[in-house]
CSV table of C-alpha atoms in Angstrom, one decimal:
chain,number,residue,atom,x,y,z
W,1,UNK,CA,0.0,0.0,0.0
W,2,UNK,CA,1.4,3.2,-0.9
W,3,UNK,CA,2.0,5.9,1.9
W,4,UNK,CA,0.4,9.4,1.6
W,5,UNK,CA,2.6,12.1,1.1
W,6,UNK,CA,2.0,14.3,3.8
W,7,UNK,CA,2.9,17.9,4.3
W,8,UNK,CA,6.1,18.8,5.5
W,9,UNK,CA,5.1,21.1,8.6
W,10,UNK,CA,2.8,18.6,9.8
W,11,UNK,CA,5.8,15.9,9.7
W,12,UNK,CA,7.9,18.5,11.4
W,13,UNK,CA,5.4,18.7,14.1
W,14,UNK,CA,5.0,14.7,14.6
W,15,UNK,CA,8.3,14.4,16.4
W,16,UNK,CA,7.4,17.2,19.2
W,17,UNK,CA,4.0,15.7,20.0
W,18,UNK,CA,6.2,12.0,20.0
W,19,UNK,CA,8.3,13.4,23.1
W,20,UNK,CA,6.0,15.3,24.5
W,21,UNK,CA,3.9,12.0,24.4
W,22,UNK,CA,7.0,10.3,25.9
W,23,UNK,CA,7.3,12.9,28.8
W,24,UNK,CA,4.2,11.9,29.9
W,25,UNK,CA,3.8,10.0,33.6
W,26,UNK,CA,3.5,6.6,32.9
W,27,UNK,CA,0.3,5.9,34.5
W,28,UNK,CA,-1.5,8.4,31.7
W,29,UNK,CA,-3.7,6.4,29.7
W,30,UNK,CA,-5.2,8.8,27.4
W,31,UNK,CA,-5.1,12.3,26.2
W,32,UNK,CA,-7.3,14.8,23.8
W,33,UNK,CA,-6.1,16.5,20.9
W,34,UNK,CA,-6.7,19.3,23.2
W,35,UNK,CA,-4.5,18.8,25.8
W,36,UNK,CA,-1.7,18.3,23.4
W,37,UNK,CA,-2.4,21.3,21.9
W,38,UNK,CA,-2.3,23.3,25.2
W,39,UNK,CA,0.5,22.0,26.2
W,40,UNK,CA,2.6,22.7,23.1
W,41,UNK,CA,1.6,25.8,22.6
W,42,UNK,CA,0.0,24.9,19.4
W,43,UNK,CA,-3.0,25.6,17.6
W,44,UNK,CA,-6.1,23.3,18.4
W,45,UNK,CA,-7.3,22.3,15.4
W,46,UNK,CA,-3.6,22.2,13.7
W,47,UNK,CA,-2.7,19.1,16.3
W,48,UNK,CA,-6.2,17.0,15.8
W,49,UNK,CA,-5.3,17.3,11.8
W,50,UNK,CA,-2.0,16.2,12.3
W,51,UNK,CA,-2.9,13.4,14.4
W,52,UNK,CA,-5.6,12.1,12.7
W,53,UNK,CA,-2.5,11.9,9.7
W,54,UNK,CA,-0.7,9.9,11.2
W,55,UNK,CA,-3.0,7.8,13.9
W,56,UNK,CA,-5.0,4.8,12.0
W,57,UNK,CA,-6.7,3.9,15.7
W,58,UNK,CA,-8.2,7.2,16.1
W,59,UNK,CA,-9.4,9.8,18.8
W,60,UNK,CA,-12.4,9.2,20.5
W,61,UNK,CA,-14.6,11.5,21.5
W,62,UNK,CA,-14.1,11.8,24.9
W,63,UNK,CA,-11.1,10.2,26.4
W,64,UNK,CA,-9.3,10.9,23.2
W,65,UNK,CA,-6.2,9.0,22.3
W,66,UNK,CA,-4.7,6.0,23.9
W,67,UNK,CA,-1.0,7.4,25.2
W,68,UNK,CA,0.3,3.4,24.6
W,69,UNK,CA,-1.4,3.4,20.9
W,70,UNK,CA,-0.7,6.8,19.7
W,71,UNK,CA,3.3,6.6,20.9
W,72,UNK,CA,3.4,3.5,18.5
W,73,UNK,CA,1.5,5.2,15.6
W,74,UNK,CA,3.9,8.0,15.6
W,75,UNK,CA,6.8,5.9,15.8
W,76,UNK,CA,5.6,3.3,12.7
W,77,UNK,CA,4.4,6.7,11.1
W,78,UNK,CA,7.8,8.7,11.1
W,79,UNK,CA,9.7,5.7,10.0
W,80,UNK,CA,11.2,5.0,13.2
W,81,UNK,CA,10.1,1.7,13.2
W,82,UNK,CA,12.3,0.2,10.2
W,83,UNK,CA,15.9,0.2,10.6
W,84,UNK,CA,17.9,1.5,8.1
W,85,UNK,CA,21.6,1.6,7.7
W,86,UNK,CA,23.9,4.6,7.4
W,87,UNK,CA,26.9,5.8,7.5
W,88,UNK,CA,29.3,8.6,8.5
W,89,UNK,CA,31.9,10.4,6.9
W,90,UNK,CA,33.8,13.0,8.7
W,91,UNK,CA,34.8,11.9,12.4
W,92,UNK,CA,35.5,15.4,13.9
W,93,UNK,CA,33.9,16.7,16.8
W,94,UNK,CA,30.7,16.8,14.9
W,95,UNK,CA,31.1,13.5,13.7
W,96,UNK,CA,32.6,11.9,16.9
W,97,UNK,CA,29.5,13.3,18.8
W,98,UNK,CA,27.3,11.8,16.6
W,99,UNK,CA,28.7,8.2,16.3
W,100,UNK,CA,28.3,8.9,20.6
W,101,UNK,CA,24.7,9.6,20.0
W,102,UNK,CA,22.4,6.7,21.6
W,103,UNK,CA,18.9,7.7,20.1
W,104,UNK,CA,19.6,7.4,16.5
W,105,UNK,CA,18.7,3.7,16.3
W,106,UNK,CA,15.6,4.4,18.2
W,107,UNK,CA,14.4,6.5,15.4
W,108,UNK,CA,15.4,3.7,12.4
W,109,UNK,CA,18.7,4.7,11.8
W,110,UNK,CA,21.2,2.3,12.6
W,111,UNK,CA,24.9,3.7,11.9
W,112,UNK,CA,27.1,0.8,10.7
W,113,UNK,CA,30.8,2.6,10.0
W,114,UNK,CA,32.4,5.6,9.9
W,115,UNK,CA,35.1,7.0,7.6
W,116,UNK,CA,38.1,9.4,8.0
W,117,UNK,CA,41.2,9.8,6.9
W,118,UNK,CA,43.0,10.5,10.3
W,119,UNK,CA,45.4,7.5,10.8
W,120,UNK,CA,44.9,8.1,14.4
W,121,UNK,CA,41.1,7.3,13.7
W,122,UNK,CA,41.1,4.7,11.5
W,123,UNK,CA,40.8,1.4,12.8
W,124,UNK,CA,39.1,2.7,16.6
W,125,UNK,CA,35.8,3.0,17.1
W,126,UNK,CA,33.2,5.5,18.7
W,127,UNK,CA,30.2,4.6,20.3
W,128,UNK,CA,30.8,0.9,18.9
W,129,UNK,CA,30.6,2.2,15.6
W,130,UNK,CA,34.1,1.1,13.6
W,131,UNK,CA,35.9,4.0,12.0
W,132,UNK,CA,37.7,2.8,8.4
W,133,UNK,CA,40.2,4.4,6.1
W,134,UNK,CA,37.6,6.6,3.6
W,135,UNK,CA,39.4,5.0,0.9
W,136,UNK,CA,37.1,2.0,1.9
W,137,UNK,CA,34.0,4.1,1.6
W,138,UNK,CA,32.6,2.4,-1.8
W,139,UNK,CA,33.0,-1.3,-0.4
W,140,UNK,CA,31.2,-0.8,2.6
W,141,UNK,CA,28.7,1.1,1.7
W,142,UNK,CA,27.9,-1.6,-1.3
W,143,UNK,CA,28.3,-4.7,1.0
W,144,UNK,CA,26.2,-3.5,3.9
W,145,UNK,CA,23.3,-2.0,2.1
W,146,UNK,CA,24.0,1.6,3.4
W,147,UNK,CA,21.2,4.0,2.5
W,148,UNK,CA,21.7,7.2,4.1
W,149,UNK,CA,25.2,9.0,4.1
W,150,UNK,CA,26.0,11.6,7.1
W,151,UNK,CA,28.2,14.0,6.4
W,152,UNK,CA,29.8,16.0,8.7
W,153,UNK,CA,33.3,17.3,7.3
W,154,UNK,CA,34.4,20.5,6.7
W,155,UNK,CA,33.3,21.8,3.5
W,156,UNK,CA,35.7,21.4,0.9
W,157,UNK,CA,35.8,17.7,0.3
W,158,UNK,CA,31.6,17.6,1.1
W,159,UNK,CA,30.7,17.5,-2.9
W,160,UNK,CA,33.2,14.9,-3.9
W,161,UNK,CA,32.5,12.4,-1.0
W,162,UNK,CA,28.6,13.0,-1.4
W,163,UNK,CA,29.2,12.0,-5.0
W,164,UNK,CA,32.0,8.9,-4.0
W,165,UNK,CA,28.3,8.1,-1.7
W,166,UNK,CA,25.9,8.3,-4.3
W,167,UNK,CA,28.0,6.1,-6.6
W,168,UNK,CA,27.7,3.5,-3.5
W,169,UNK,CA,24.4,2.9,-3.7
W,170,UNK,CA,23.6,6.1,-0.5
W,171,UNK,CA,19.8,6.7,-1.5
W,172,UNK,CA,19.3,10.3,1.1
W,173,UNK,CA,22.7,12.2,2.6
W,174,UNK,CA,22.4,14.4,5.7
W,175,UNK,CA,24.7,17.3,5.3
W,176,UNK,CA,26.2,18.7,7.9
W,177,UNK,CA,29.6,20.1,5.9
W,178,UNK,CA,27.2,24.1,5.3
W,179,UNK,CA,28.7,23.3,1.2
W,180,UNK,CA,25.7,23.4,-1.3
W,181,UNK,CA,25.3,19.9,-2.5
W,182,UNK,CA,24.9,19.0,-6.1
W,183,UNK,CA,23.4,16.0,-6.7
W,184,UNK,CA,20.8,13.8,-8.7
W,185,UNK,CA,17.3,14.8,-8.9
W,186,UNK,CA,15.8,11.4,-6.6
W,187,UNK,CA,18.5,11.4,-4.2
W,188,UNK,CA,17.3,13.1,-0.9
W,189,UNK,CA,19.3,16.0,0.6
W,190,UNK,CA,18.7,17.5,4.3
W,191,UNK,CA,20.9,20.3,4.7
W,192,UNK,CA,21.9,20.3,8.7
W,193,UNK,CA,22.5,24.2,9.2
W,194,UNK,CA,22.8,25.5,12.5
W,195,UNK,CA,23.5,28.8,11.1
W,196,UNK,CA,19.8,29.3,10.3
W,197,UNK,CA,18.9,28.7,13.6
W,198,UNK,CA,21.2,31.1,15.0
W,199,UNK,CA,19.8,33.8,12.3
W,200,UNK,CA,16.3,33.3,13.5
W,201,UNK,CA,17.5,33.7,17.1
W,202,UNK,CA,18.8,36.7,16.3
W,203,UNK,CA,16.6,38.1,14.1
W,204,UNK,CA,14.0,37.6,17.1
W,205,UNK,CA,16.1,38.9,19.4
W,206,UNK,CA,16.7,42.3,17.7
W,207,UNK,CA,13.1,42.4,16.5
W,208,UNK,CA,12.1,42.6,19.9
W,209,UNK,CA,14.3,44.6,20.9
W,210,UNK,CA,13.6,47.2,18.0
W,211,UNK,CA,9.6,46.7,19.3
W,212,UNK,CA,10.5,48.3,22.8
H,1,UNK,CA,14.0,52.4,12.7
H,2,UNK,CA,12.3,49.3,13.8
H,3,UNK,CA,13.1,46.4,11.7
H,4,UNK,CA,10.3,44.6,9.6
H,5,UNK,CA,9.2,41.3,11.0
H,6,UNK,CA,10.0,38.8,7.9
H,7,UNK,CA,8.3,35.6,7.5
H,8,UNK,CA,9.6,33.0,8.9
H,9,UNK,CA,10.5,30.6,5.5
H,10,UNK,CA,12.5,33.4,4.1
H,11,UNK,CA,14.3,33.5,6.7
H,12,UNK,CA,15.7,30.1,6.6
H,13,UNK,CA,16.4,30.5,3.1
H,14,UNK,CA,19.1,33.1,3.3
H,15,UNK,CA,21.4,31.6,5.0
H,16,UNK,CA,21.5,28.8,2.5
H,17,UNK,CA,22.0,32.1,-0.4
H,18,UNK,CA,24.7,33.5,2.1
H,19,UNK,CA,26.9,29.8,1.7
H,20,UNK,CA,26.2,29.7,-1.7
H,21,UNK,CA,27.6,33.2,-2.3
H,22,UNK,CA,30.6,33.0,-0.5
H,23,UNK,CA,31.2,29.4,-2.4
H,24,UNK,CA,31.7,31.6,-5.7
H,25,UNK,CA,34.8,32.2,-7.1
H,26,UNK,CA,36.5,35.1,-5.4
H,27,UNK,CA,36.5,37.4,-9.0
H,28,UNK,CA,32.4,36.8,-9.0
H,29,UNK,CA,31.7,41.0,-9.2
H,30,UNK,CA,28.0,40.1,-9.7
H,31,UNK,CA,25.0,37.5,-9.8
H,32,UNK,CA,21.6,37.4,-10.8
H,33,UNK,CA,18.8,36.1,-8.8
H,34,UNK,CA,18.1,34.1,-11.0
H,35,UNK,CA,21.5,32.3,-11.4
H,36,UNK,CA,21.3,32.1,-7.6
H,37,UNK,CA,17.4,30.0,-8.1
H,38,UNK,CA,19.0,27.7,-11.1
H,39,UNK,CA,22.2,27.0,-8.6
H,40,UNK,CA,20.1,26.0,-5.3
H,41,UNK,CA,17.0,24.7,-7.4
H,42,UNK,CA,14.7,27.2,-6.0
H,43,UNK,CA,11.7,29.2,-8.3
H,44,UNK,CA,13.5,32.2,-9.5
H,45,UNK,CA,10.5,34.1,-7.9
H,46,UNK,CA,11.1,33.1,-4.7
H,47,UNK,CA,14.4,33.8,-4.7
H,48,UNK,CA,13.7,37.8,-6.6
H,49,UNK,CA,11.4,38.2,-3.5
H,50,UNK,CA,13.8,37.1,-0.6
H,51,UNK,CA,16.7,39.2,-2.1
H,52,UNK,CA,15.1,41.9,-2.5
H,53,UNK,CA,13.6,41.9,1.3
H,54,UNK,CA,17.0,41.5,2.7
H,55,UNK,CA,18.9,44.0,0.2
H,56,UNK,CA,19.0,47.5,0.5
H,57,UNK,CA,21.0,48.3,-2.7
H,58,UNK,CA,18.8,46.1,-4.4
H,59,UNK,CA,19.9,44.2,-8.3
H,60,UNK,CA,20.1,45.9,-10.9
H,61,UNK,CA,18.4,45.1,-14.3
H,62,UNK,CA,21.1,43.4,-16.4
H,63,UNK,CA,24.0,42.7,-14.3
H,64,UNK,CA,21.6,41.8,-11.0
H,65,UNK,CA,23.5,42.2,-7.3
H,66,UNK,CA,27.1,43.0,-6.7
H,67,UNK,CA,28.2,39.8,-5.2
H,68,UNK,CA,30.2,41.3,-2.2
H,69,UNK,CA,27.6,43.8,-1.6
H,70,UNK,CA,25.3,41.6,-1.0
H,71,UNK,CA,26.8,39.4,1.2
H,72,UNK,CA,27.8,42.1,3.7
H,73,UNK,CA,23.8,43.0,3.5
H,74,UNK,CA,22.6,39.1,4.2
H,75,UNK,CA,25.4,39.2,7.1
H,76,UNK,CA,23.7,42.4,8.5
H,77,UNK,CA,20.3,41.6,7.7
H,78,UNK,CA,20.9,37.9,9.5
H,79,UNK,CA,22.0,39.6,12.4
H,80,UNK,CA,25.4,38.6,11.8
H,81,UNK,CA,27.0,41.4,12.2
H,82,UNK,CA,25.8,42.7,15.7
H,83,UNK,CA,27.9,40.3,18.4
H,84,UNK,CA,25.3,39.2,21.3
H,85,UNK,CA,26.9,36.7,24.6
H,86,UNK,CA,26.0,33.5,25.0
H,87,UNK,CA,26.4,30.5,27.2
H,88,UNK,CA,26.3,26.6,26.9
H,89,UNK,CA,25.0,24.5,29.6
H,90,UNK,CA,26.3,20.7,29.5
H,91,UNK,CA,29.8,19.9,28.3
H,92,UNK,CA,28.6,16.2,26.5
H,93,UNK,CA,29.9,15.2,23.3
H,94,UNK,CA,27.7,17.9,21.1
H,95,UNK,CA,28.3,20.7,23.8
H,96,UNK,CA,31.9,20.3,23.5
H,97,UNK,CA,31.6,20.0,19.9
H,98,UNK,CA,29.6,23.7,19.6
H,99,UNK,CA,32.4,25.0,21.9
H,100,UNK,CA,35.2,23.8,19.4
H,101,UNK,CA,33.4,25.2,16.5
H,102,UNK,CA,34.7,28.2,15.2
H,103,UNK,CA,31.6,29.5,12.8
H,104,UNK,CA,29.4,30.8,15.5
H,105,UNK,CA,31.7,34.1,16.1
H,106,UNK,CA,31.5,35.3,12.8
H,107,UNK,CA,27.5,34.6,12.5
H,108,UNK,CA,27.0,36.9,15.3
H,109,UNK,CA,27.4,34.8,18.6
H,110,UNK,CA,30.1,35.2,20.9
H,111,UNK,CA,29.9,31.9,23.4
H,112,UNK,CA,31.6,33.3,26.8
H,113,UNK,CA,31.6,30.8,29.1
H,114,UNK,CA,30.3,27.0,29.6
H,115,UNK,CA,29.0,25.2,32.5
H,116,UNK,CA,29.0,21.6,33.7
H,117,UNK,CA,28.7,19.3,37.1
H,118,UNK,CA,31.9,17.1,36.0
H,119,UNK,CA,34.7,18.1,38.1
H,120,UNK,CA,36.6,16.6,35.7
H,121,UNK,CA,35.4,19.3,33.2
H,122,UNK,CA,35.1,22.3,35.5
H,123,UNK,CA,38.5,24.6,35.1
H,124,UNK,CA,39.2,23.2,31.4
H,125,UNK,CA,38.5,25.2,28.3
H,126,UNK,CA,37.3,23.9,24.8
H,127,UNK,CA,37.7,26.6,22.0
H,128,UNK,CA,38.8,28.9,24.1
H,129,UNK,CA,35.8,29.1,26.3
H,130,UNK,CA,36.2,28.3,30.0
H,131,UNK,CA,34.2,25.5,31.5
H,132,UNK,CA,32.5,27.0,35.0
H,133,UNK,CA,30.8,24.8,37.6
H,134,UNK,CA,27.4,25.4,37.0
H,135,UNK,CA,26.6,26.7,40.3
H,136,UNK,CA,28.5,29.8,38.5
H,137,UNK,CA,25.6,29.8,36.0
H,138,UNK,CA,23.5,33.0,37.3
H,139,UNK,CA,26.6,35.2,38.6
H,140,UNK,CA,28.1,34.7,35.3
H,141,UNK,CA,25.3,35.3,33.2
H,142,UNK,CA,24.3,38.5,34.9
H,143,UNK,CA,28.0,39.7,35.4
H,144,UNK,CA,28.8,39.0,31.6
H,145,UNK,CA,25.2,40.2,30.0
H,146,UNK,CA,24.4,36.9,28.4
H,147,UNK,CA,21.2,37.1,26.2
H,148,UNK,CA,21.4,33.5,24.4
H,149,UNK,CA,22.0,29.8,26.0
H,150,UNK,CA,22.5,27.0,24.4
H,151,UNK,CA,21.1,24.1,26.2
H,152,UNK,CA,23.3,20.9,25.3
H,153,UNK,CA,22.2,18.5,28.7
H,154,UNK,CA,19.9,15.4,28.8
H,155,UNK,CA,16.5,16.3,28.8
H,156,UNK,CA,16.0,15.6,32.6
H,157,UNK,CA,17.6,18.8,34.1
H,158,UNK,CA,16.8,21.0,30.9
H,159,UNK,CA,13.6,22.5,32.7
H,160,UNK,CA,15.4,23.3,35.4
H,161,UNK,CA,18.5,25.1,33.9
H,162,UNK,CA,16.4,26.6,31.3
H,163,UNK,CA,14.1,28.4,34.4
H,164,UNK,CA,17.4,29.3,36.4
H,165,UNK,CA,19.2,30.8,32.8
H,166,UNK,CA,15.7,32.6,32.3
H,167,UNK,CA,16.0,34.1,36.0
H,168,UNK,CA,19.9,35.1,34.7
H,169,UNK,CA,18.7,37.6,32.3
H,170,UNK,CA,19.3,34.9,29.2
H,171,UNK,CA,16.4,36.0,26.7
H,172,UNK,CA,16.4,33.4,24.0
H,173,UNK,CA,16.9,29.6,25.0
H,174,UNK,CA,18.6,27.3,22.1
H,175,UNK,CA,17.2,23.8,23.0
H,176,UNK,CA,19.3,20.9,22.1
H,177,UNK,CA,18.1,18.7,24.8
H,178,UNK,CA,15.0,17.2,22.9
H,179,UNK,CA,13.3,18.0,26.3
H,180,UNK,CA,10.0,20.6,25.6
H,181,UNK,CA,10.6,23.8,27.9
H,182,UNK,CA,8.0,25.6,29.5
H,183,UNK,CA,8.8,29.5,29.1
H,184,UNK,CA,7.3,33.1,29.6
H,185,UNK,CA,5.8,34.3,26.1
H,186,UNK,CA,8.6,37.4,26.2
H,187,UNK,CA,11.4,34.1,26.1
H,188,UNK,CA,12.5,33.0,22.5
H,189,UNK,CA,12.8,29.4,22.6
H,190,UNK,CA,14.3,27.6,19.2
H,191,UNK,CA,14.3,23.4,19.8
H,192,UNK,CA,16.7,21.9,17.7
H,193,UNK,CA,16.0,18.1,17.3
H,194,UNK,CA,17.6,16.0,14.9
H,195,UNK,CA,14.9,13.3,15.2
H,196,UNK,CA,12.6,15.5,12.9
H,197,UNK,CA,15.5,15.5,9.7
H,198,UNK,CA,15.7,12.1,10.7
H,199,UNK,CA,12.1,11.0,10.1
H,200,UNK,CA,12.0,13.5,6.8
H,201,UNK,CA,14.8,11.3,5.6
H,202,UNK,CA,12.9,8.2,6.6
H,203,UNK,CA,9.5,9.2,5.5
H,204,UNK,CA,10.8,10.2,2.2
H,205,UNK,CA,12.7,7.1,1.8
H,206,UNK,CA,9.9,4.8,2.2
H,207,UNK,CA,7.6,7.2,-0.1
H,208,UNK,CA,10.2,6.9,-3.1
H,209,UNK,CA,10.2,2.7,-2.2
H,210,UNK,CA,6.6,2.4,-2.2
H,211,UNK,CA,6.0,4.8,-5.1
H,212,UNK,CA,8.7,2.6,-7.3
């Protein structure tokens, strides 16, 4: 059965309502659309729409939605629920926190090497994750099935390792490097770029001071 | 003169034009906008329209912006430009990876201290920043006028740190913890979770296989 695409806000959304769902005391057994909503600081009728998206089982009327049964619905819904392999390129800081990172094979992402080209690197491993020699990129990607490529170097090299990637059979790359990617029109790109969050900070933060 | 609140999508596309320009060639003089769409595969529209709301000299008909020119204006209009104090709470992996990374400086942030509870940690620096014990947190934070924190703990004690940075005179809180933070309306809170690129990368992956 083919998925729906759904809008990209409303997938945005899901993961908030997921650990906010999470955060809950254990002995909640249900909650409205409503409740969510309050708590989040979100409008009403945006959070019923995007829960009815992605929850099969349904609110009812009442009680609302089951915490148990909703938690799972989000999960199978986002994709968290089938593991797929991945790996990294790049073990700096960045990288080396990320390998370190416990919660990525909780949400279906299941890092299987790492790549550098730090002879000090090569050969340990972070997080249990094994760090190879990048000249080994292509062979490990191909025999293990990787599909997603994270890439956290500097960005210089980004474009020809995302390419060495794509020619290894990486289906979506994560980029971290702040380089503009080139790539082929069905492989999927998420550019990583804390810059833009640090803009919108400050853009708020002088906006409201400007509004004193 | 009060600056123009800008919507919000715009926003997070210039930074991504801001890369891309400084990726040119360093005897670029100018660029069109819409070499700058055909070069990030955005509609040339789009792109005519955020320009134009971030540039005061504007493009001109043939030649379009003055590529130098029009950097320094995204810089300025991202807020770049105008250096605001900041702290990091929670010397983990990925706060001591934000420490060692040099690109916040020069996009406006200035990160003055750090705090953990690790003796181990307390009376080191990273990246020139020196690590405080966090019972420092409010004295420093007033003392140094810090106006952003960066929240890099475990969700359990984010609350917590987030009310007492809050109470320090901190007026924007950037949330790495995945924890969701009750704050005052006046507080700008910007949650950065990785979970939600990672279930766009998922959901999109499993569209493309089941659309196949």
């Amino acid at each position: 059965m083919p998925r729906q695409l759904i809008p990209r806000p409303t997938l945005q959304r899901l993961p908030a309502y997921l650990n906010y769902l999470r955060s809950l005391p254990p002995d909640t057994r249900s909650i409205s659309a409503t409740a969510v909503a309050a708590a989040l600081g979100l409008n009403e009728v945006q959070v019923r729409k995007d829960l009815s998206a992605a929850s099969k089982s349904g609110g009812r009327p009442k009680t609302g939605y089951t915490v148990g049964i909703l938690i799972r619905e989000l999960e199978e819904f986002l994709g968290y629920t089938s593991i797929k392999n991945a790996v990294l390129v790049g073990v700096g800081r960045l990288g080396g926190a990320m390998l370190a990172f416990t919660g990525f094979e909780e949400r279906g992402v299941h890092i299987i090497a790492a790549f550098d080209n730090d002879p000090a690197k090569i050969g340990t491993e972070i997080g249990g994750v094994p760090i190879f020699d990048i000249a080994r990129l292509e062979s490990v990607c191909r025999s293990r099935g990787a599909r997603i490529g994270i890439l956290t170097t500097s960005p210089l090299p980004a474009q020809e390792l995302c390419e060495r990637m794509i020619g290894a059979g990486i289906e979506a790359v994560w980029n971290f490097s702040t380089a503009h990617l080139e790539v082929p029109e069905q492989i999927i790109v998420r550019n990583e770029d804390l810059s833009v969050s640090l803009a919108m900070i400050s853009r708020e933060l002088e906006e409201r001071n400007h509004g004193k």
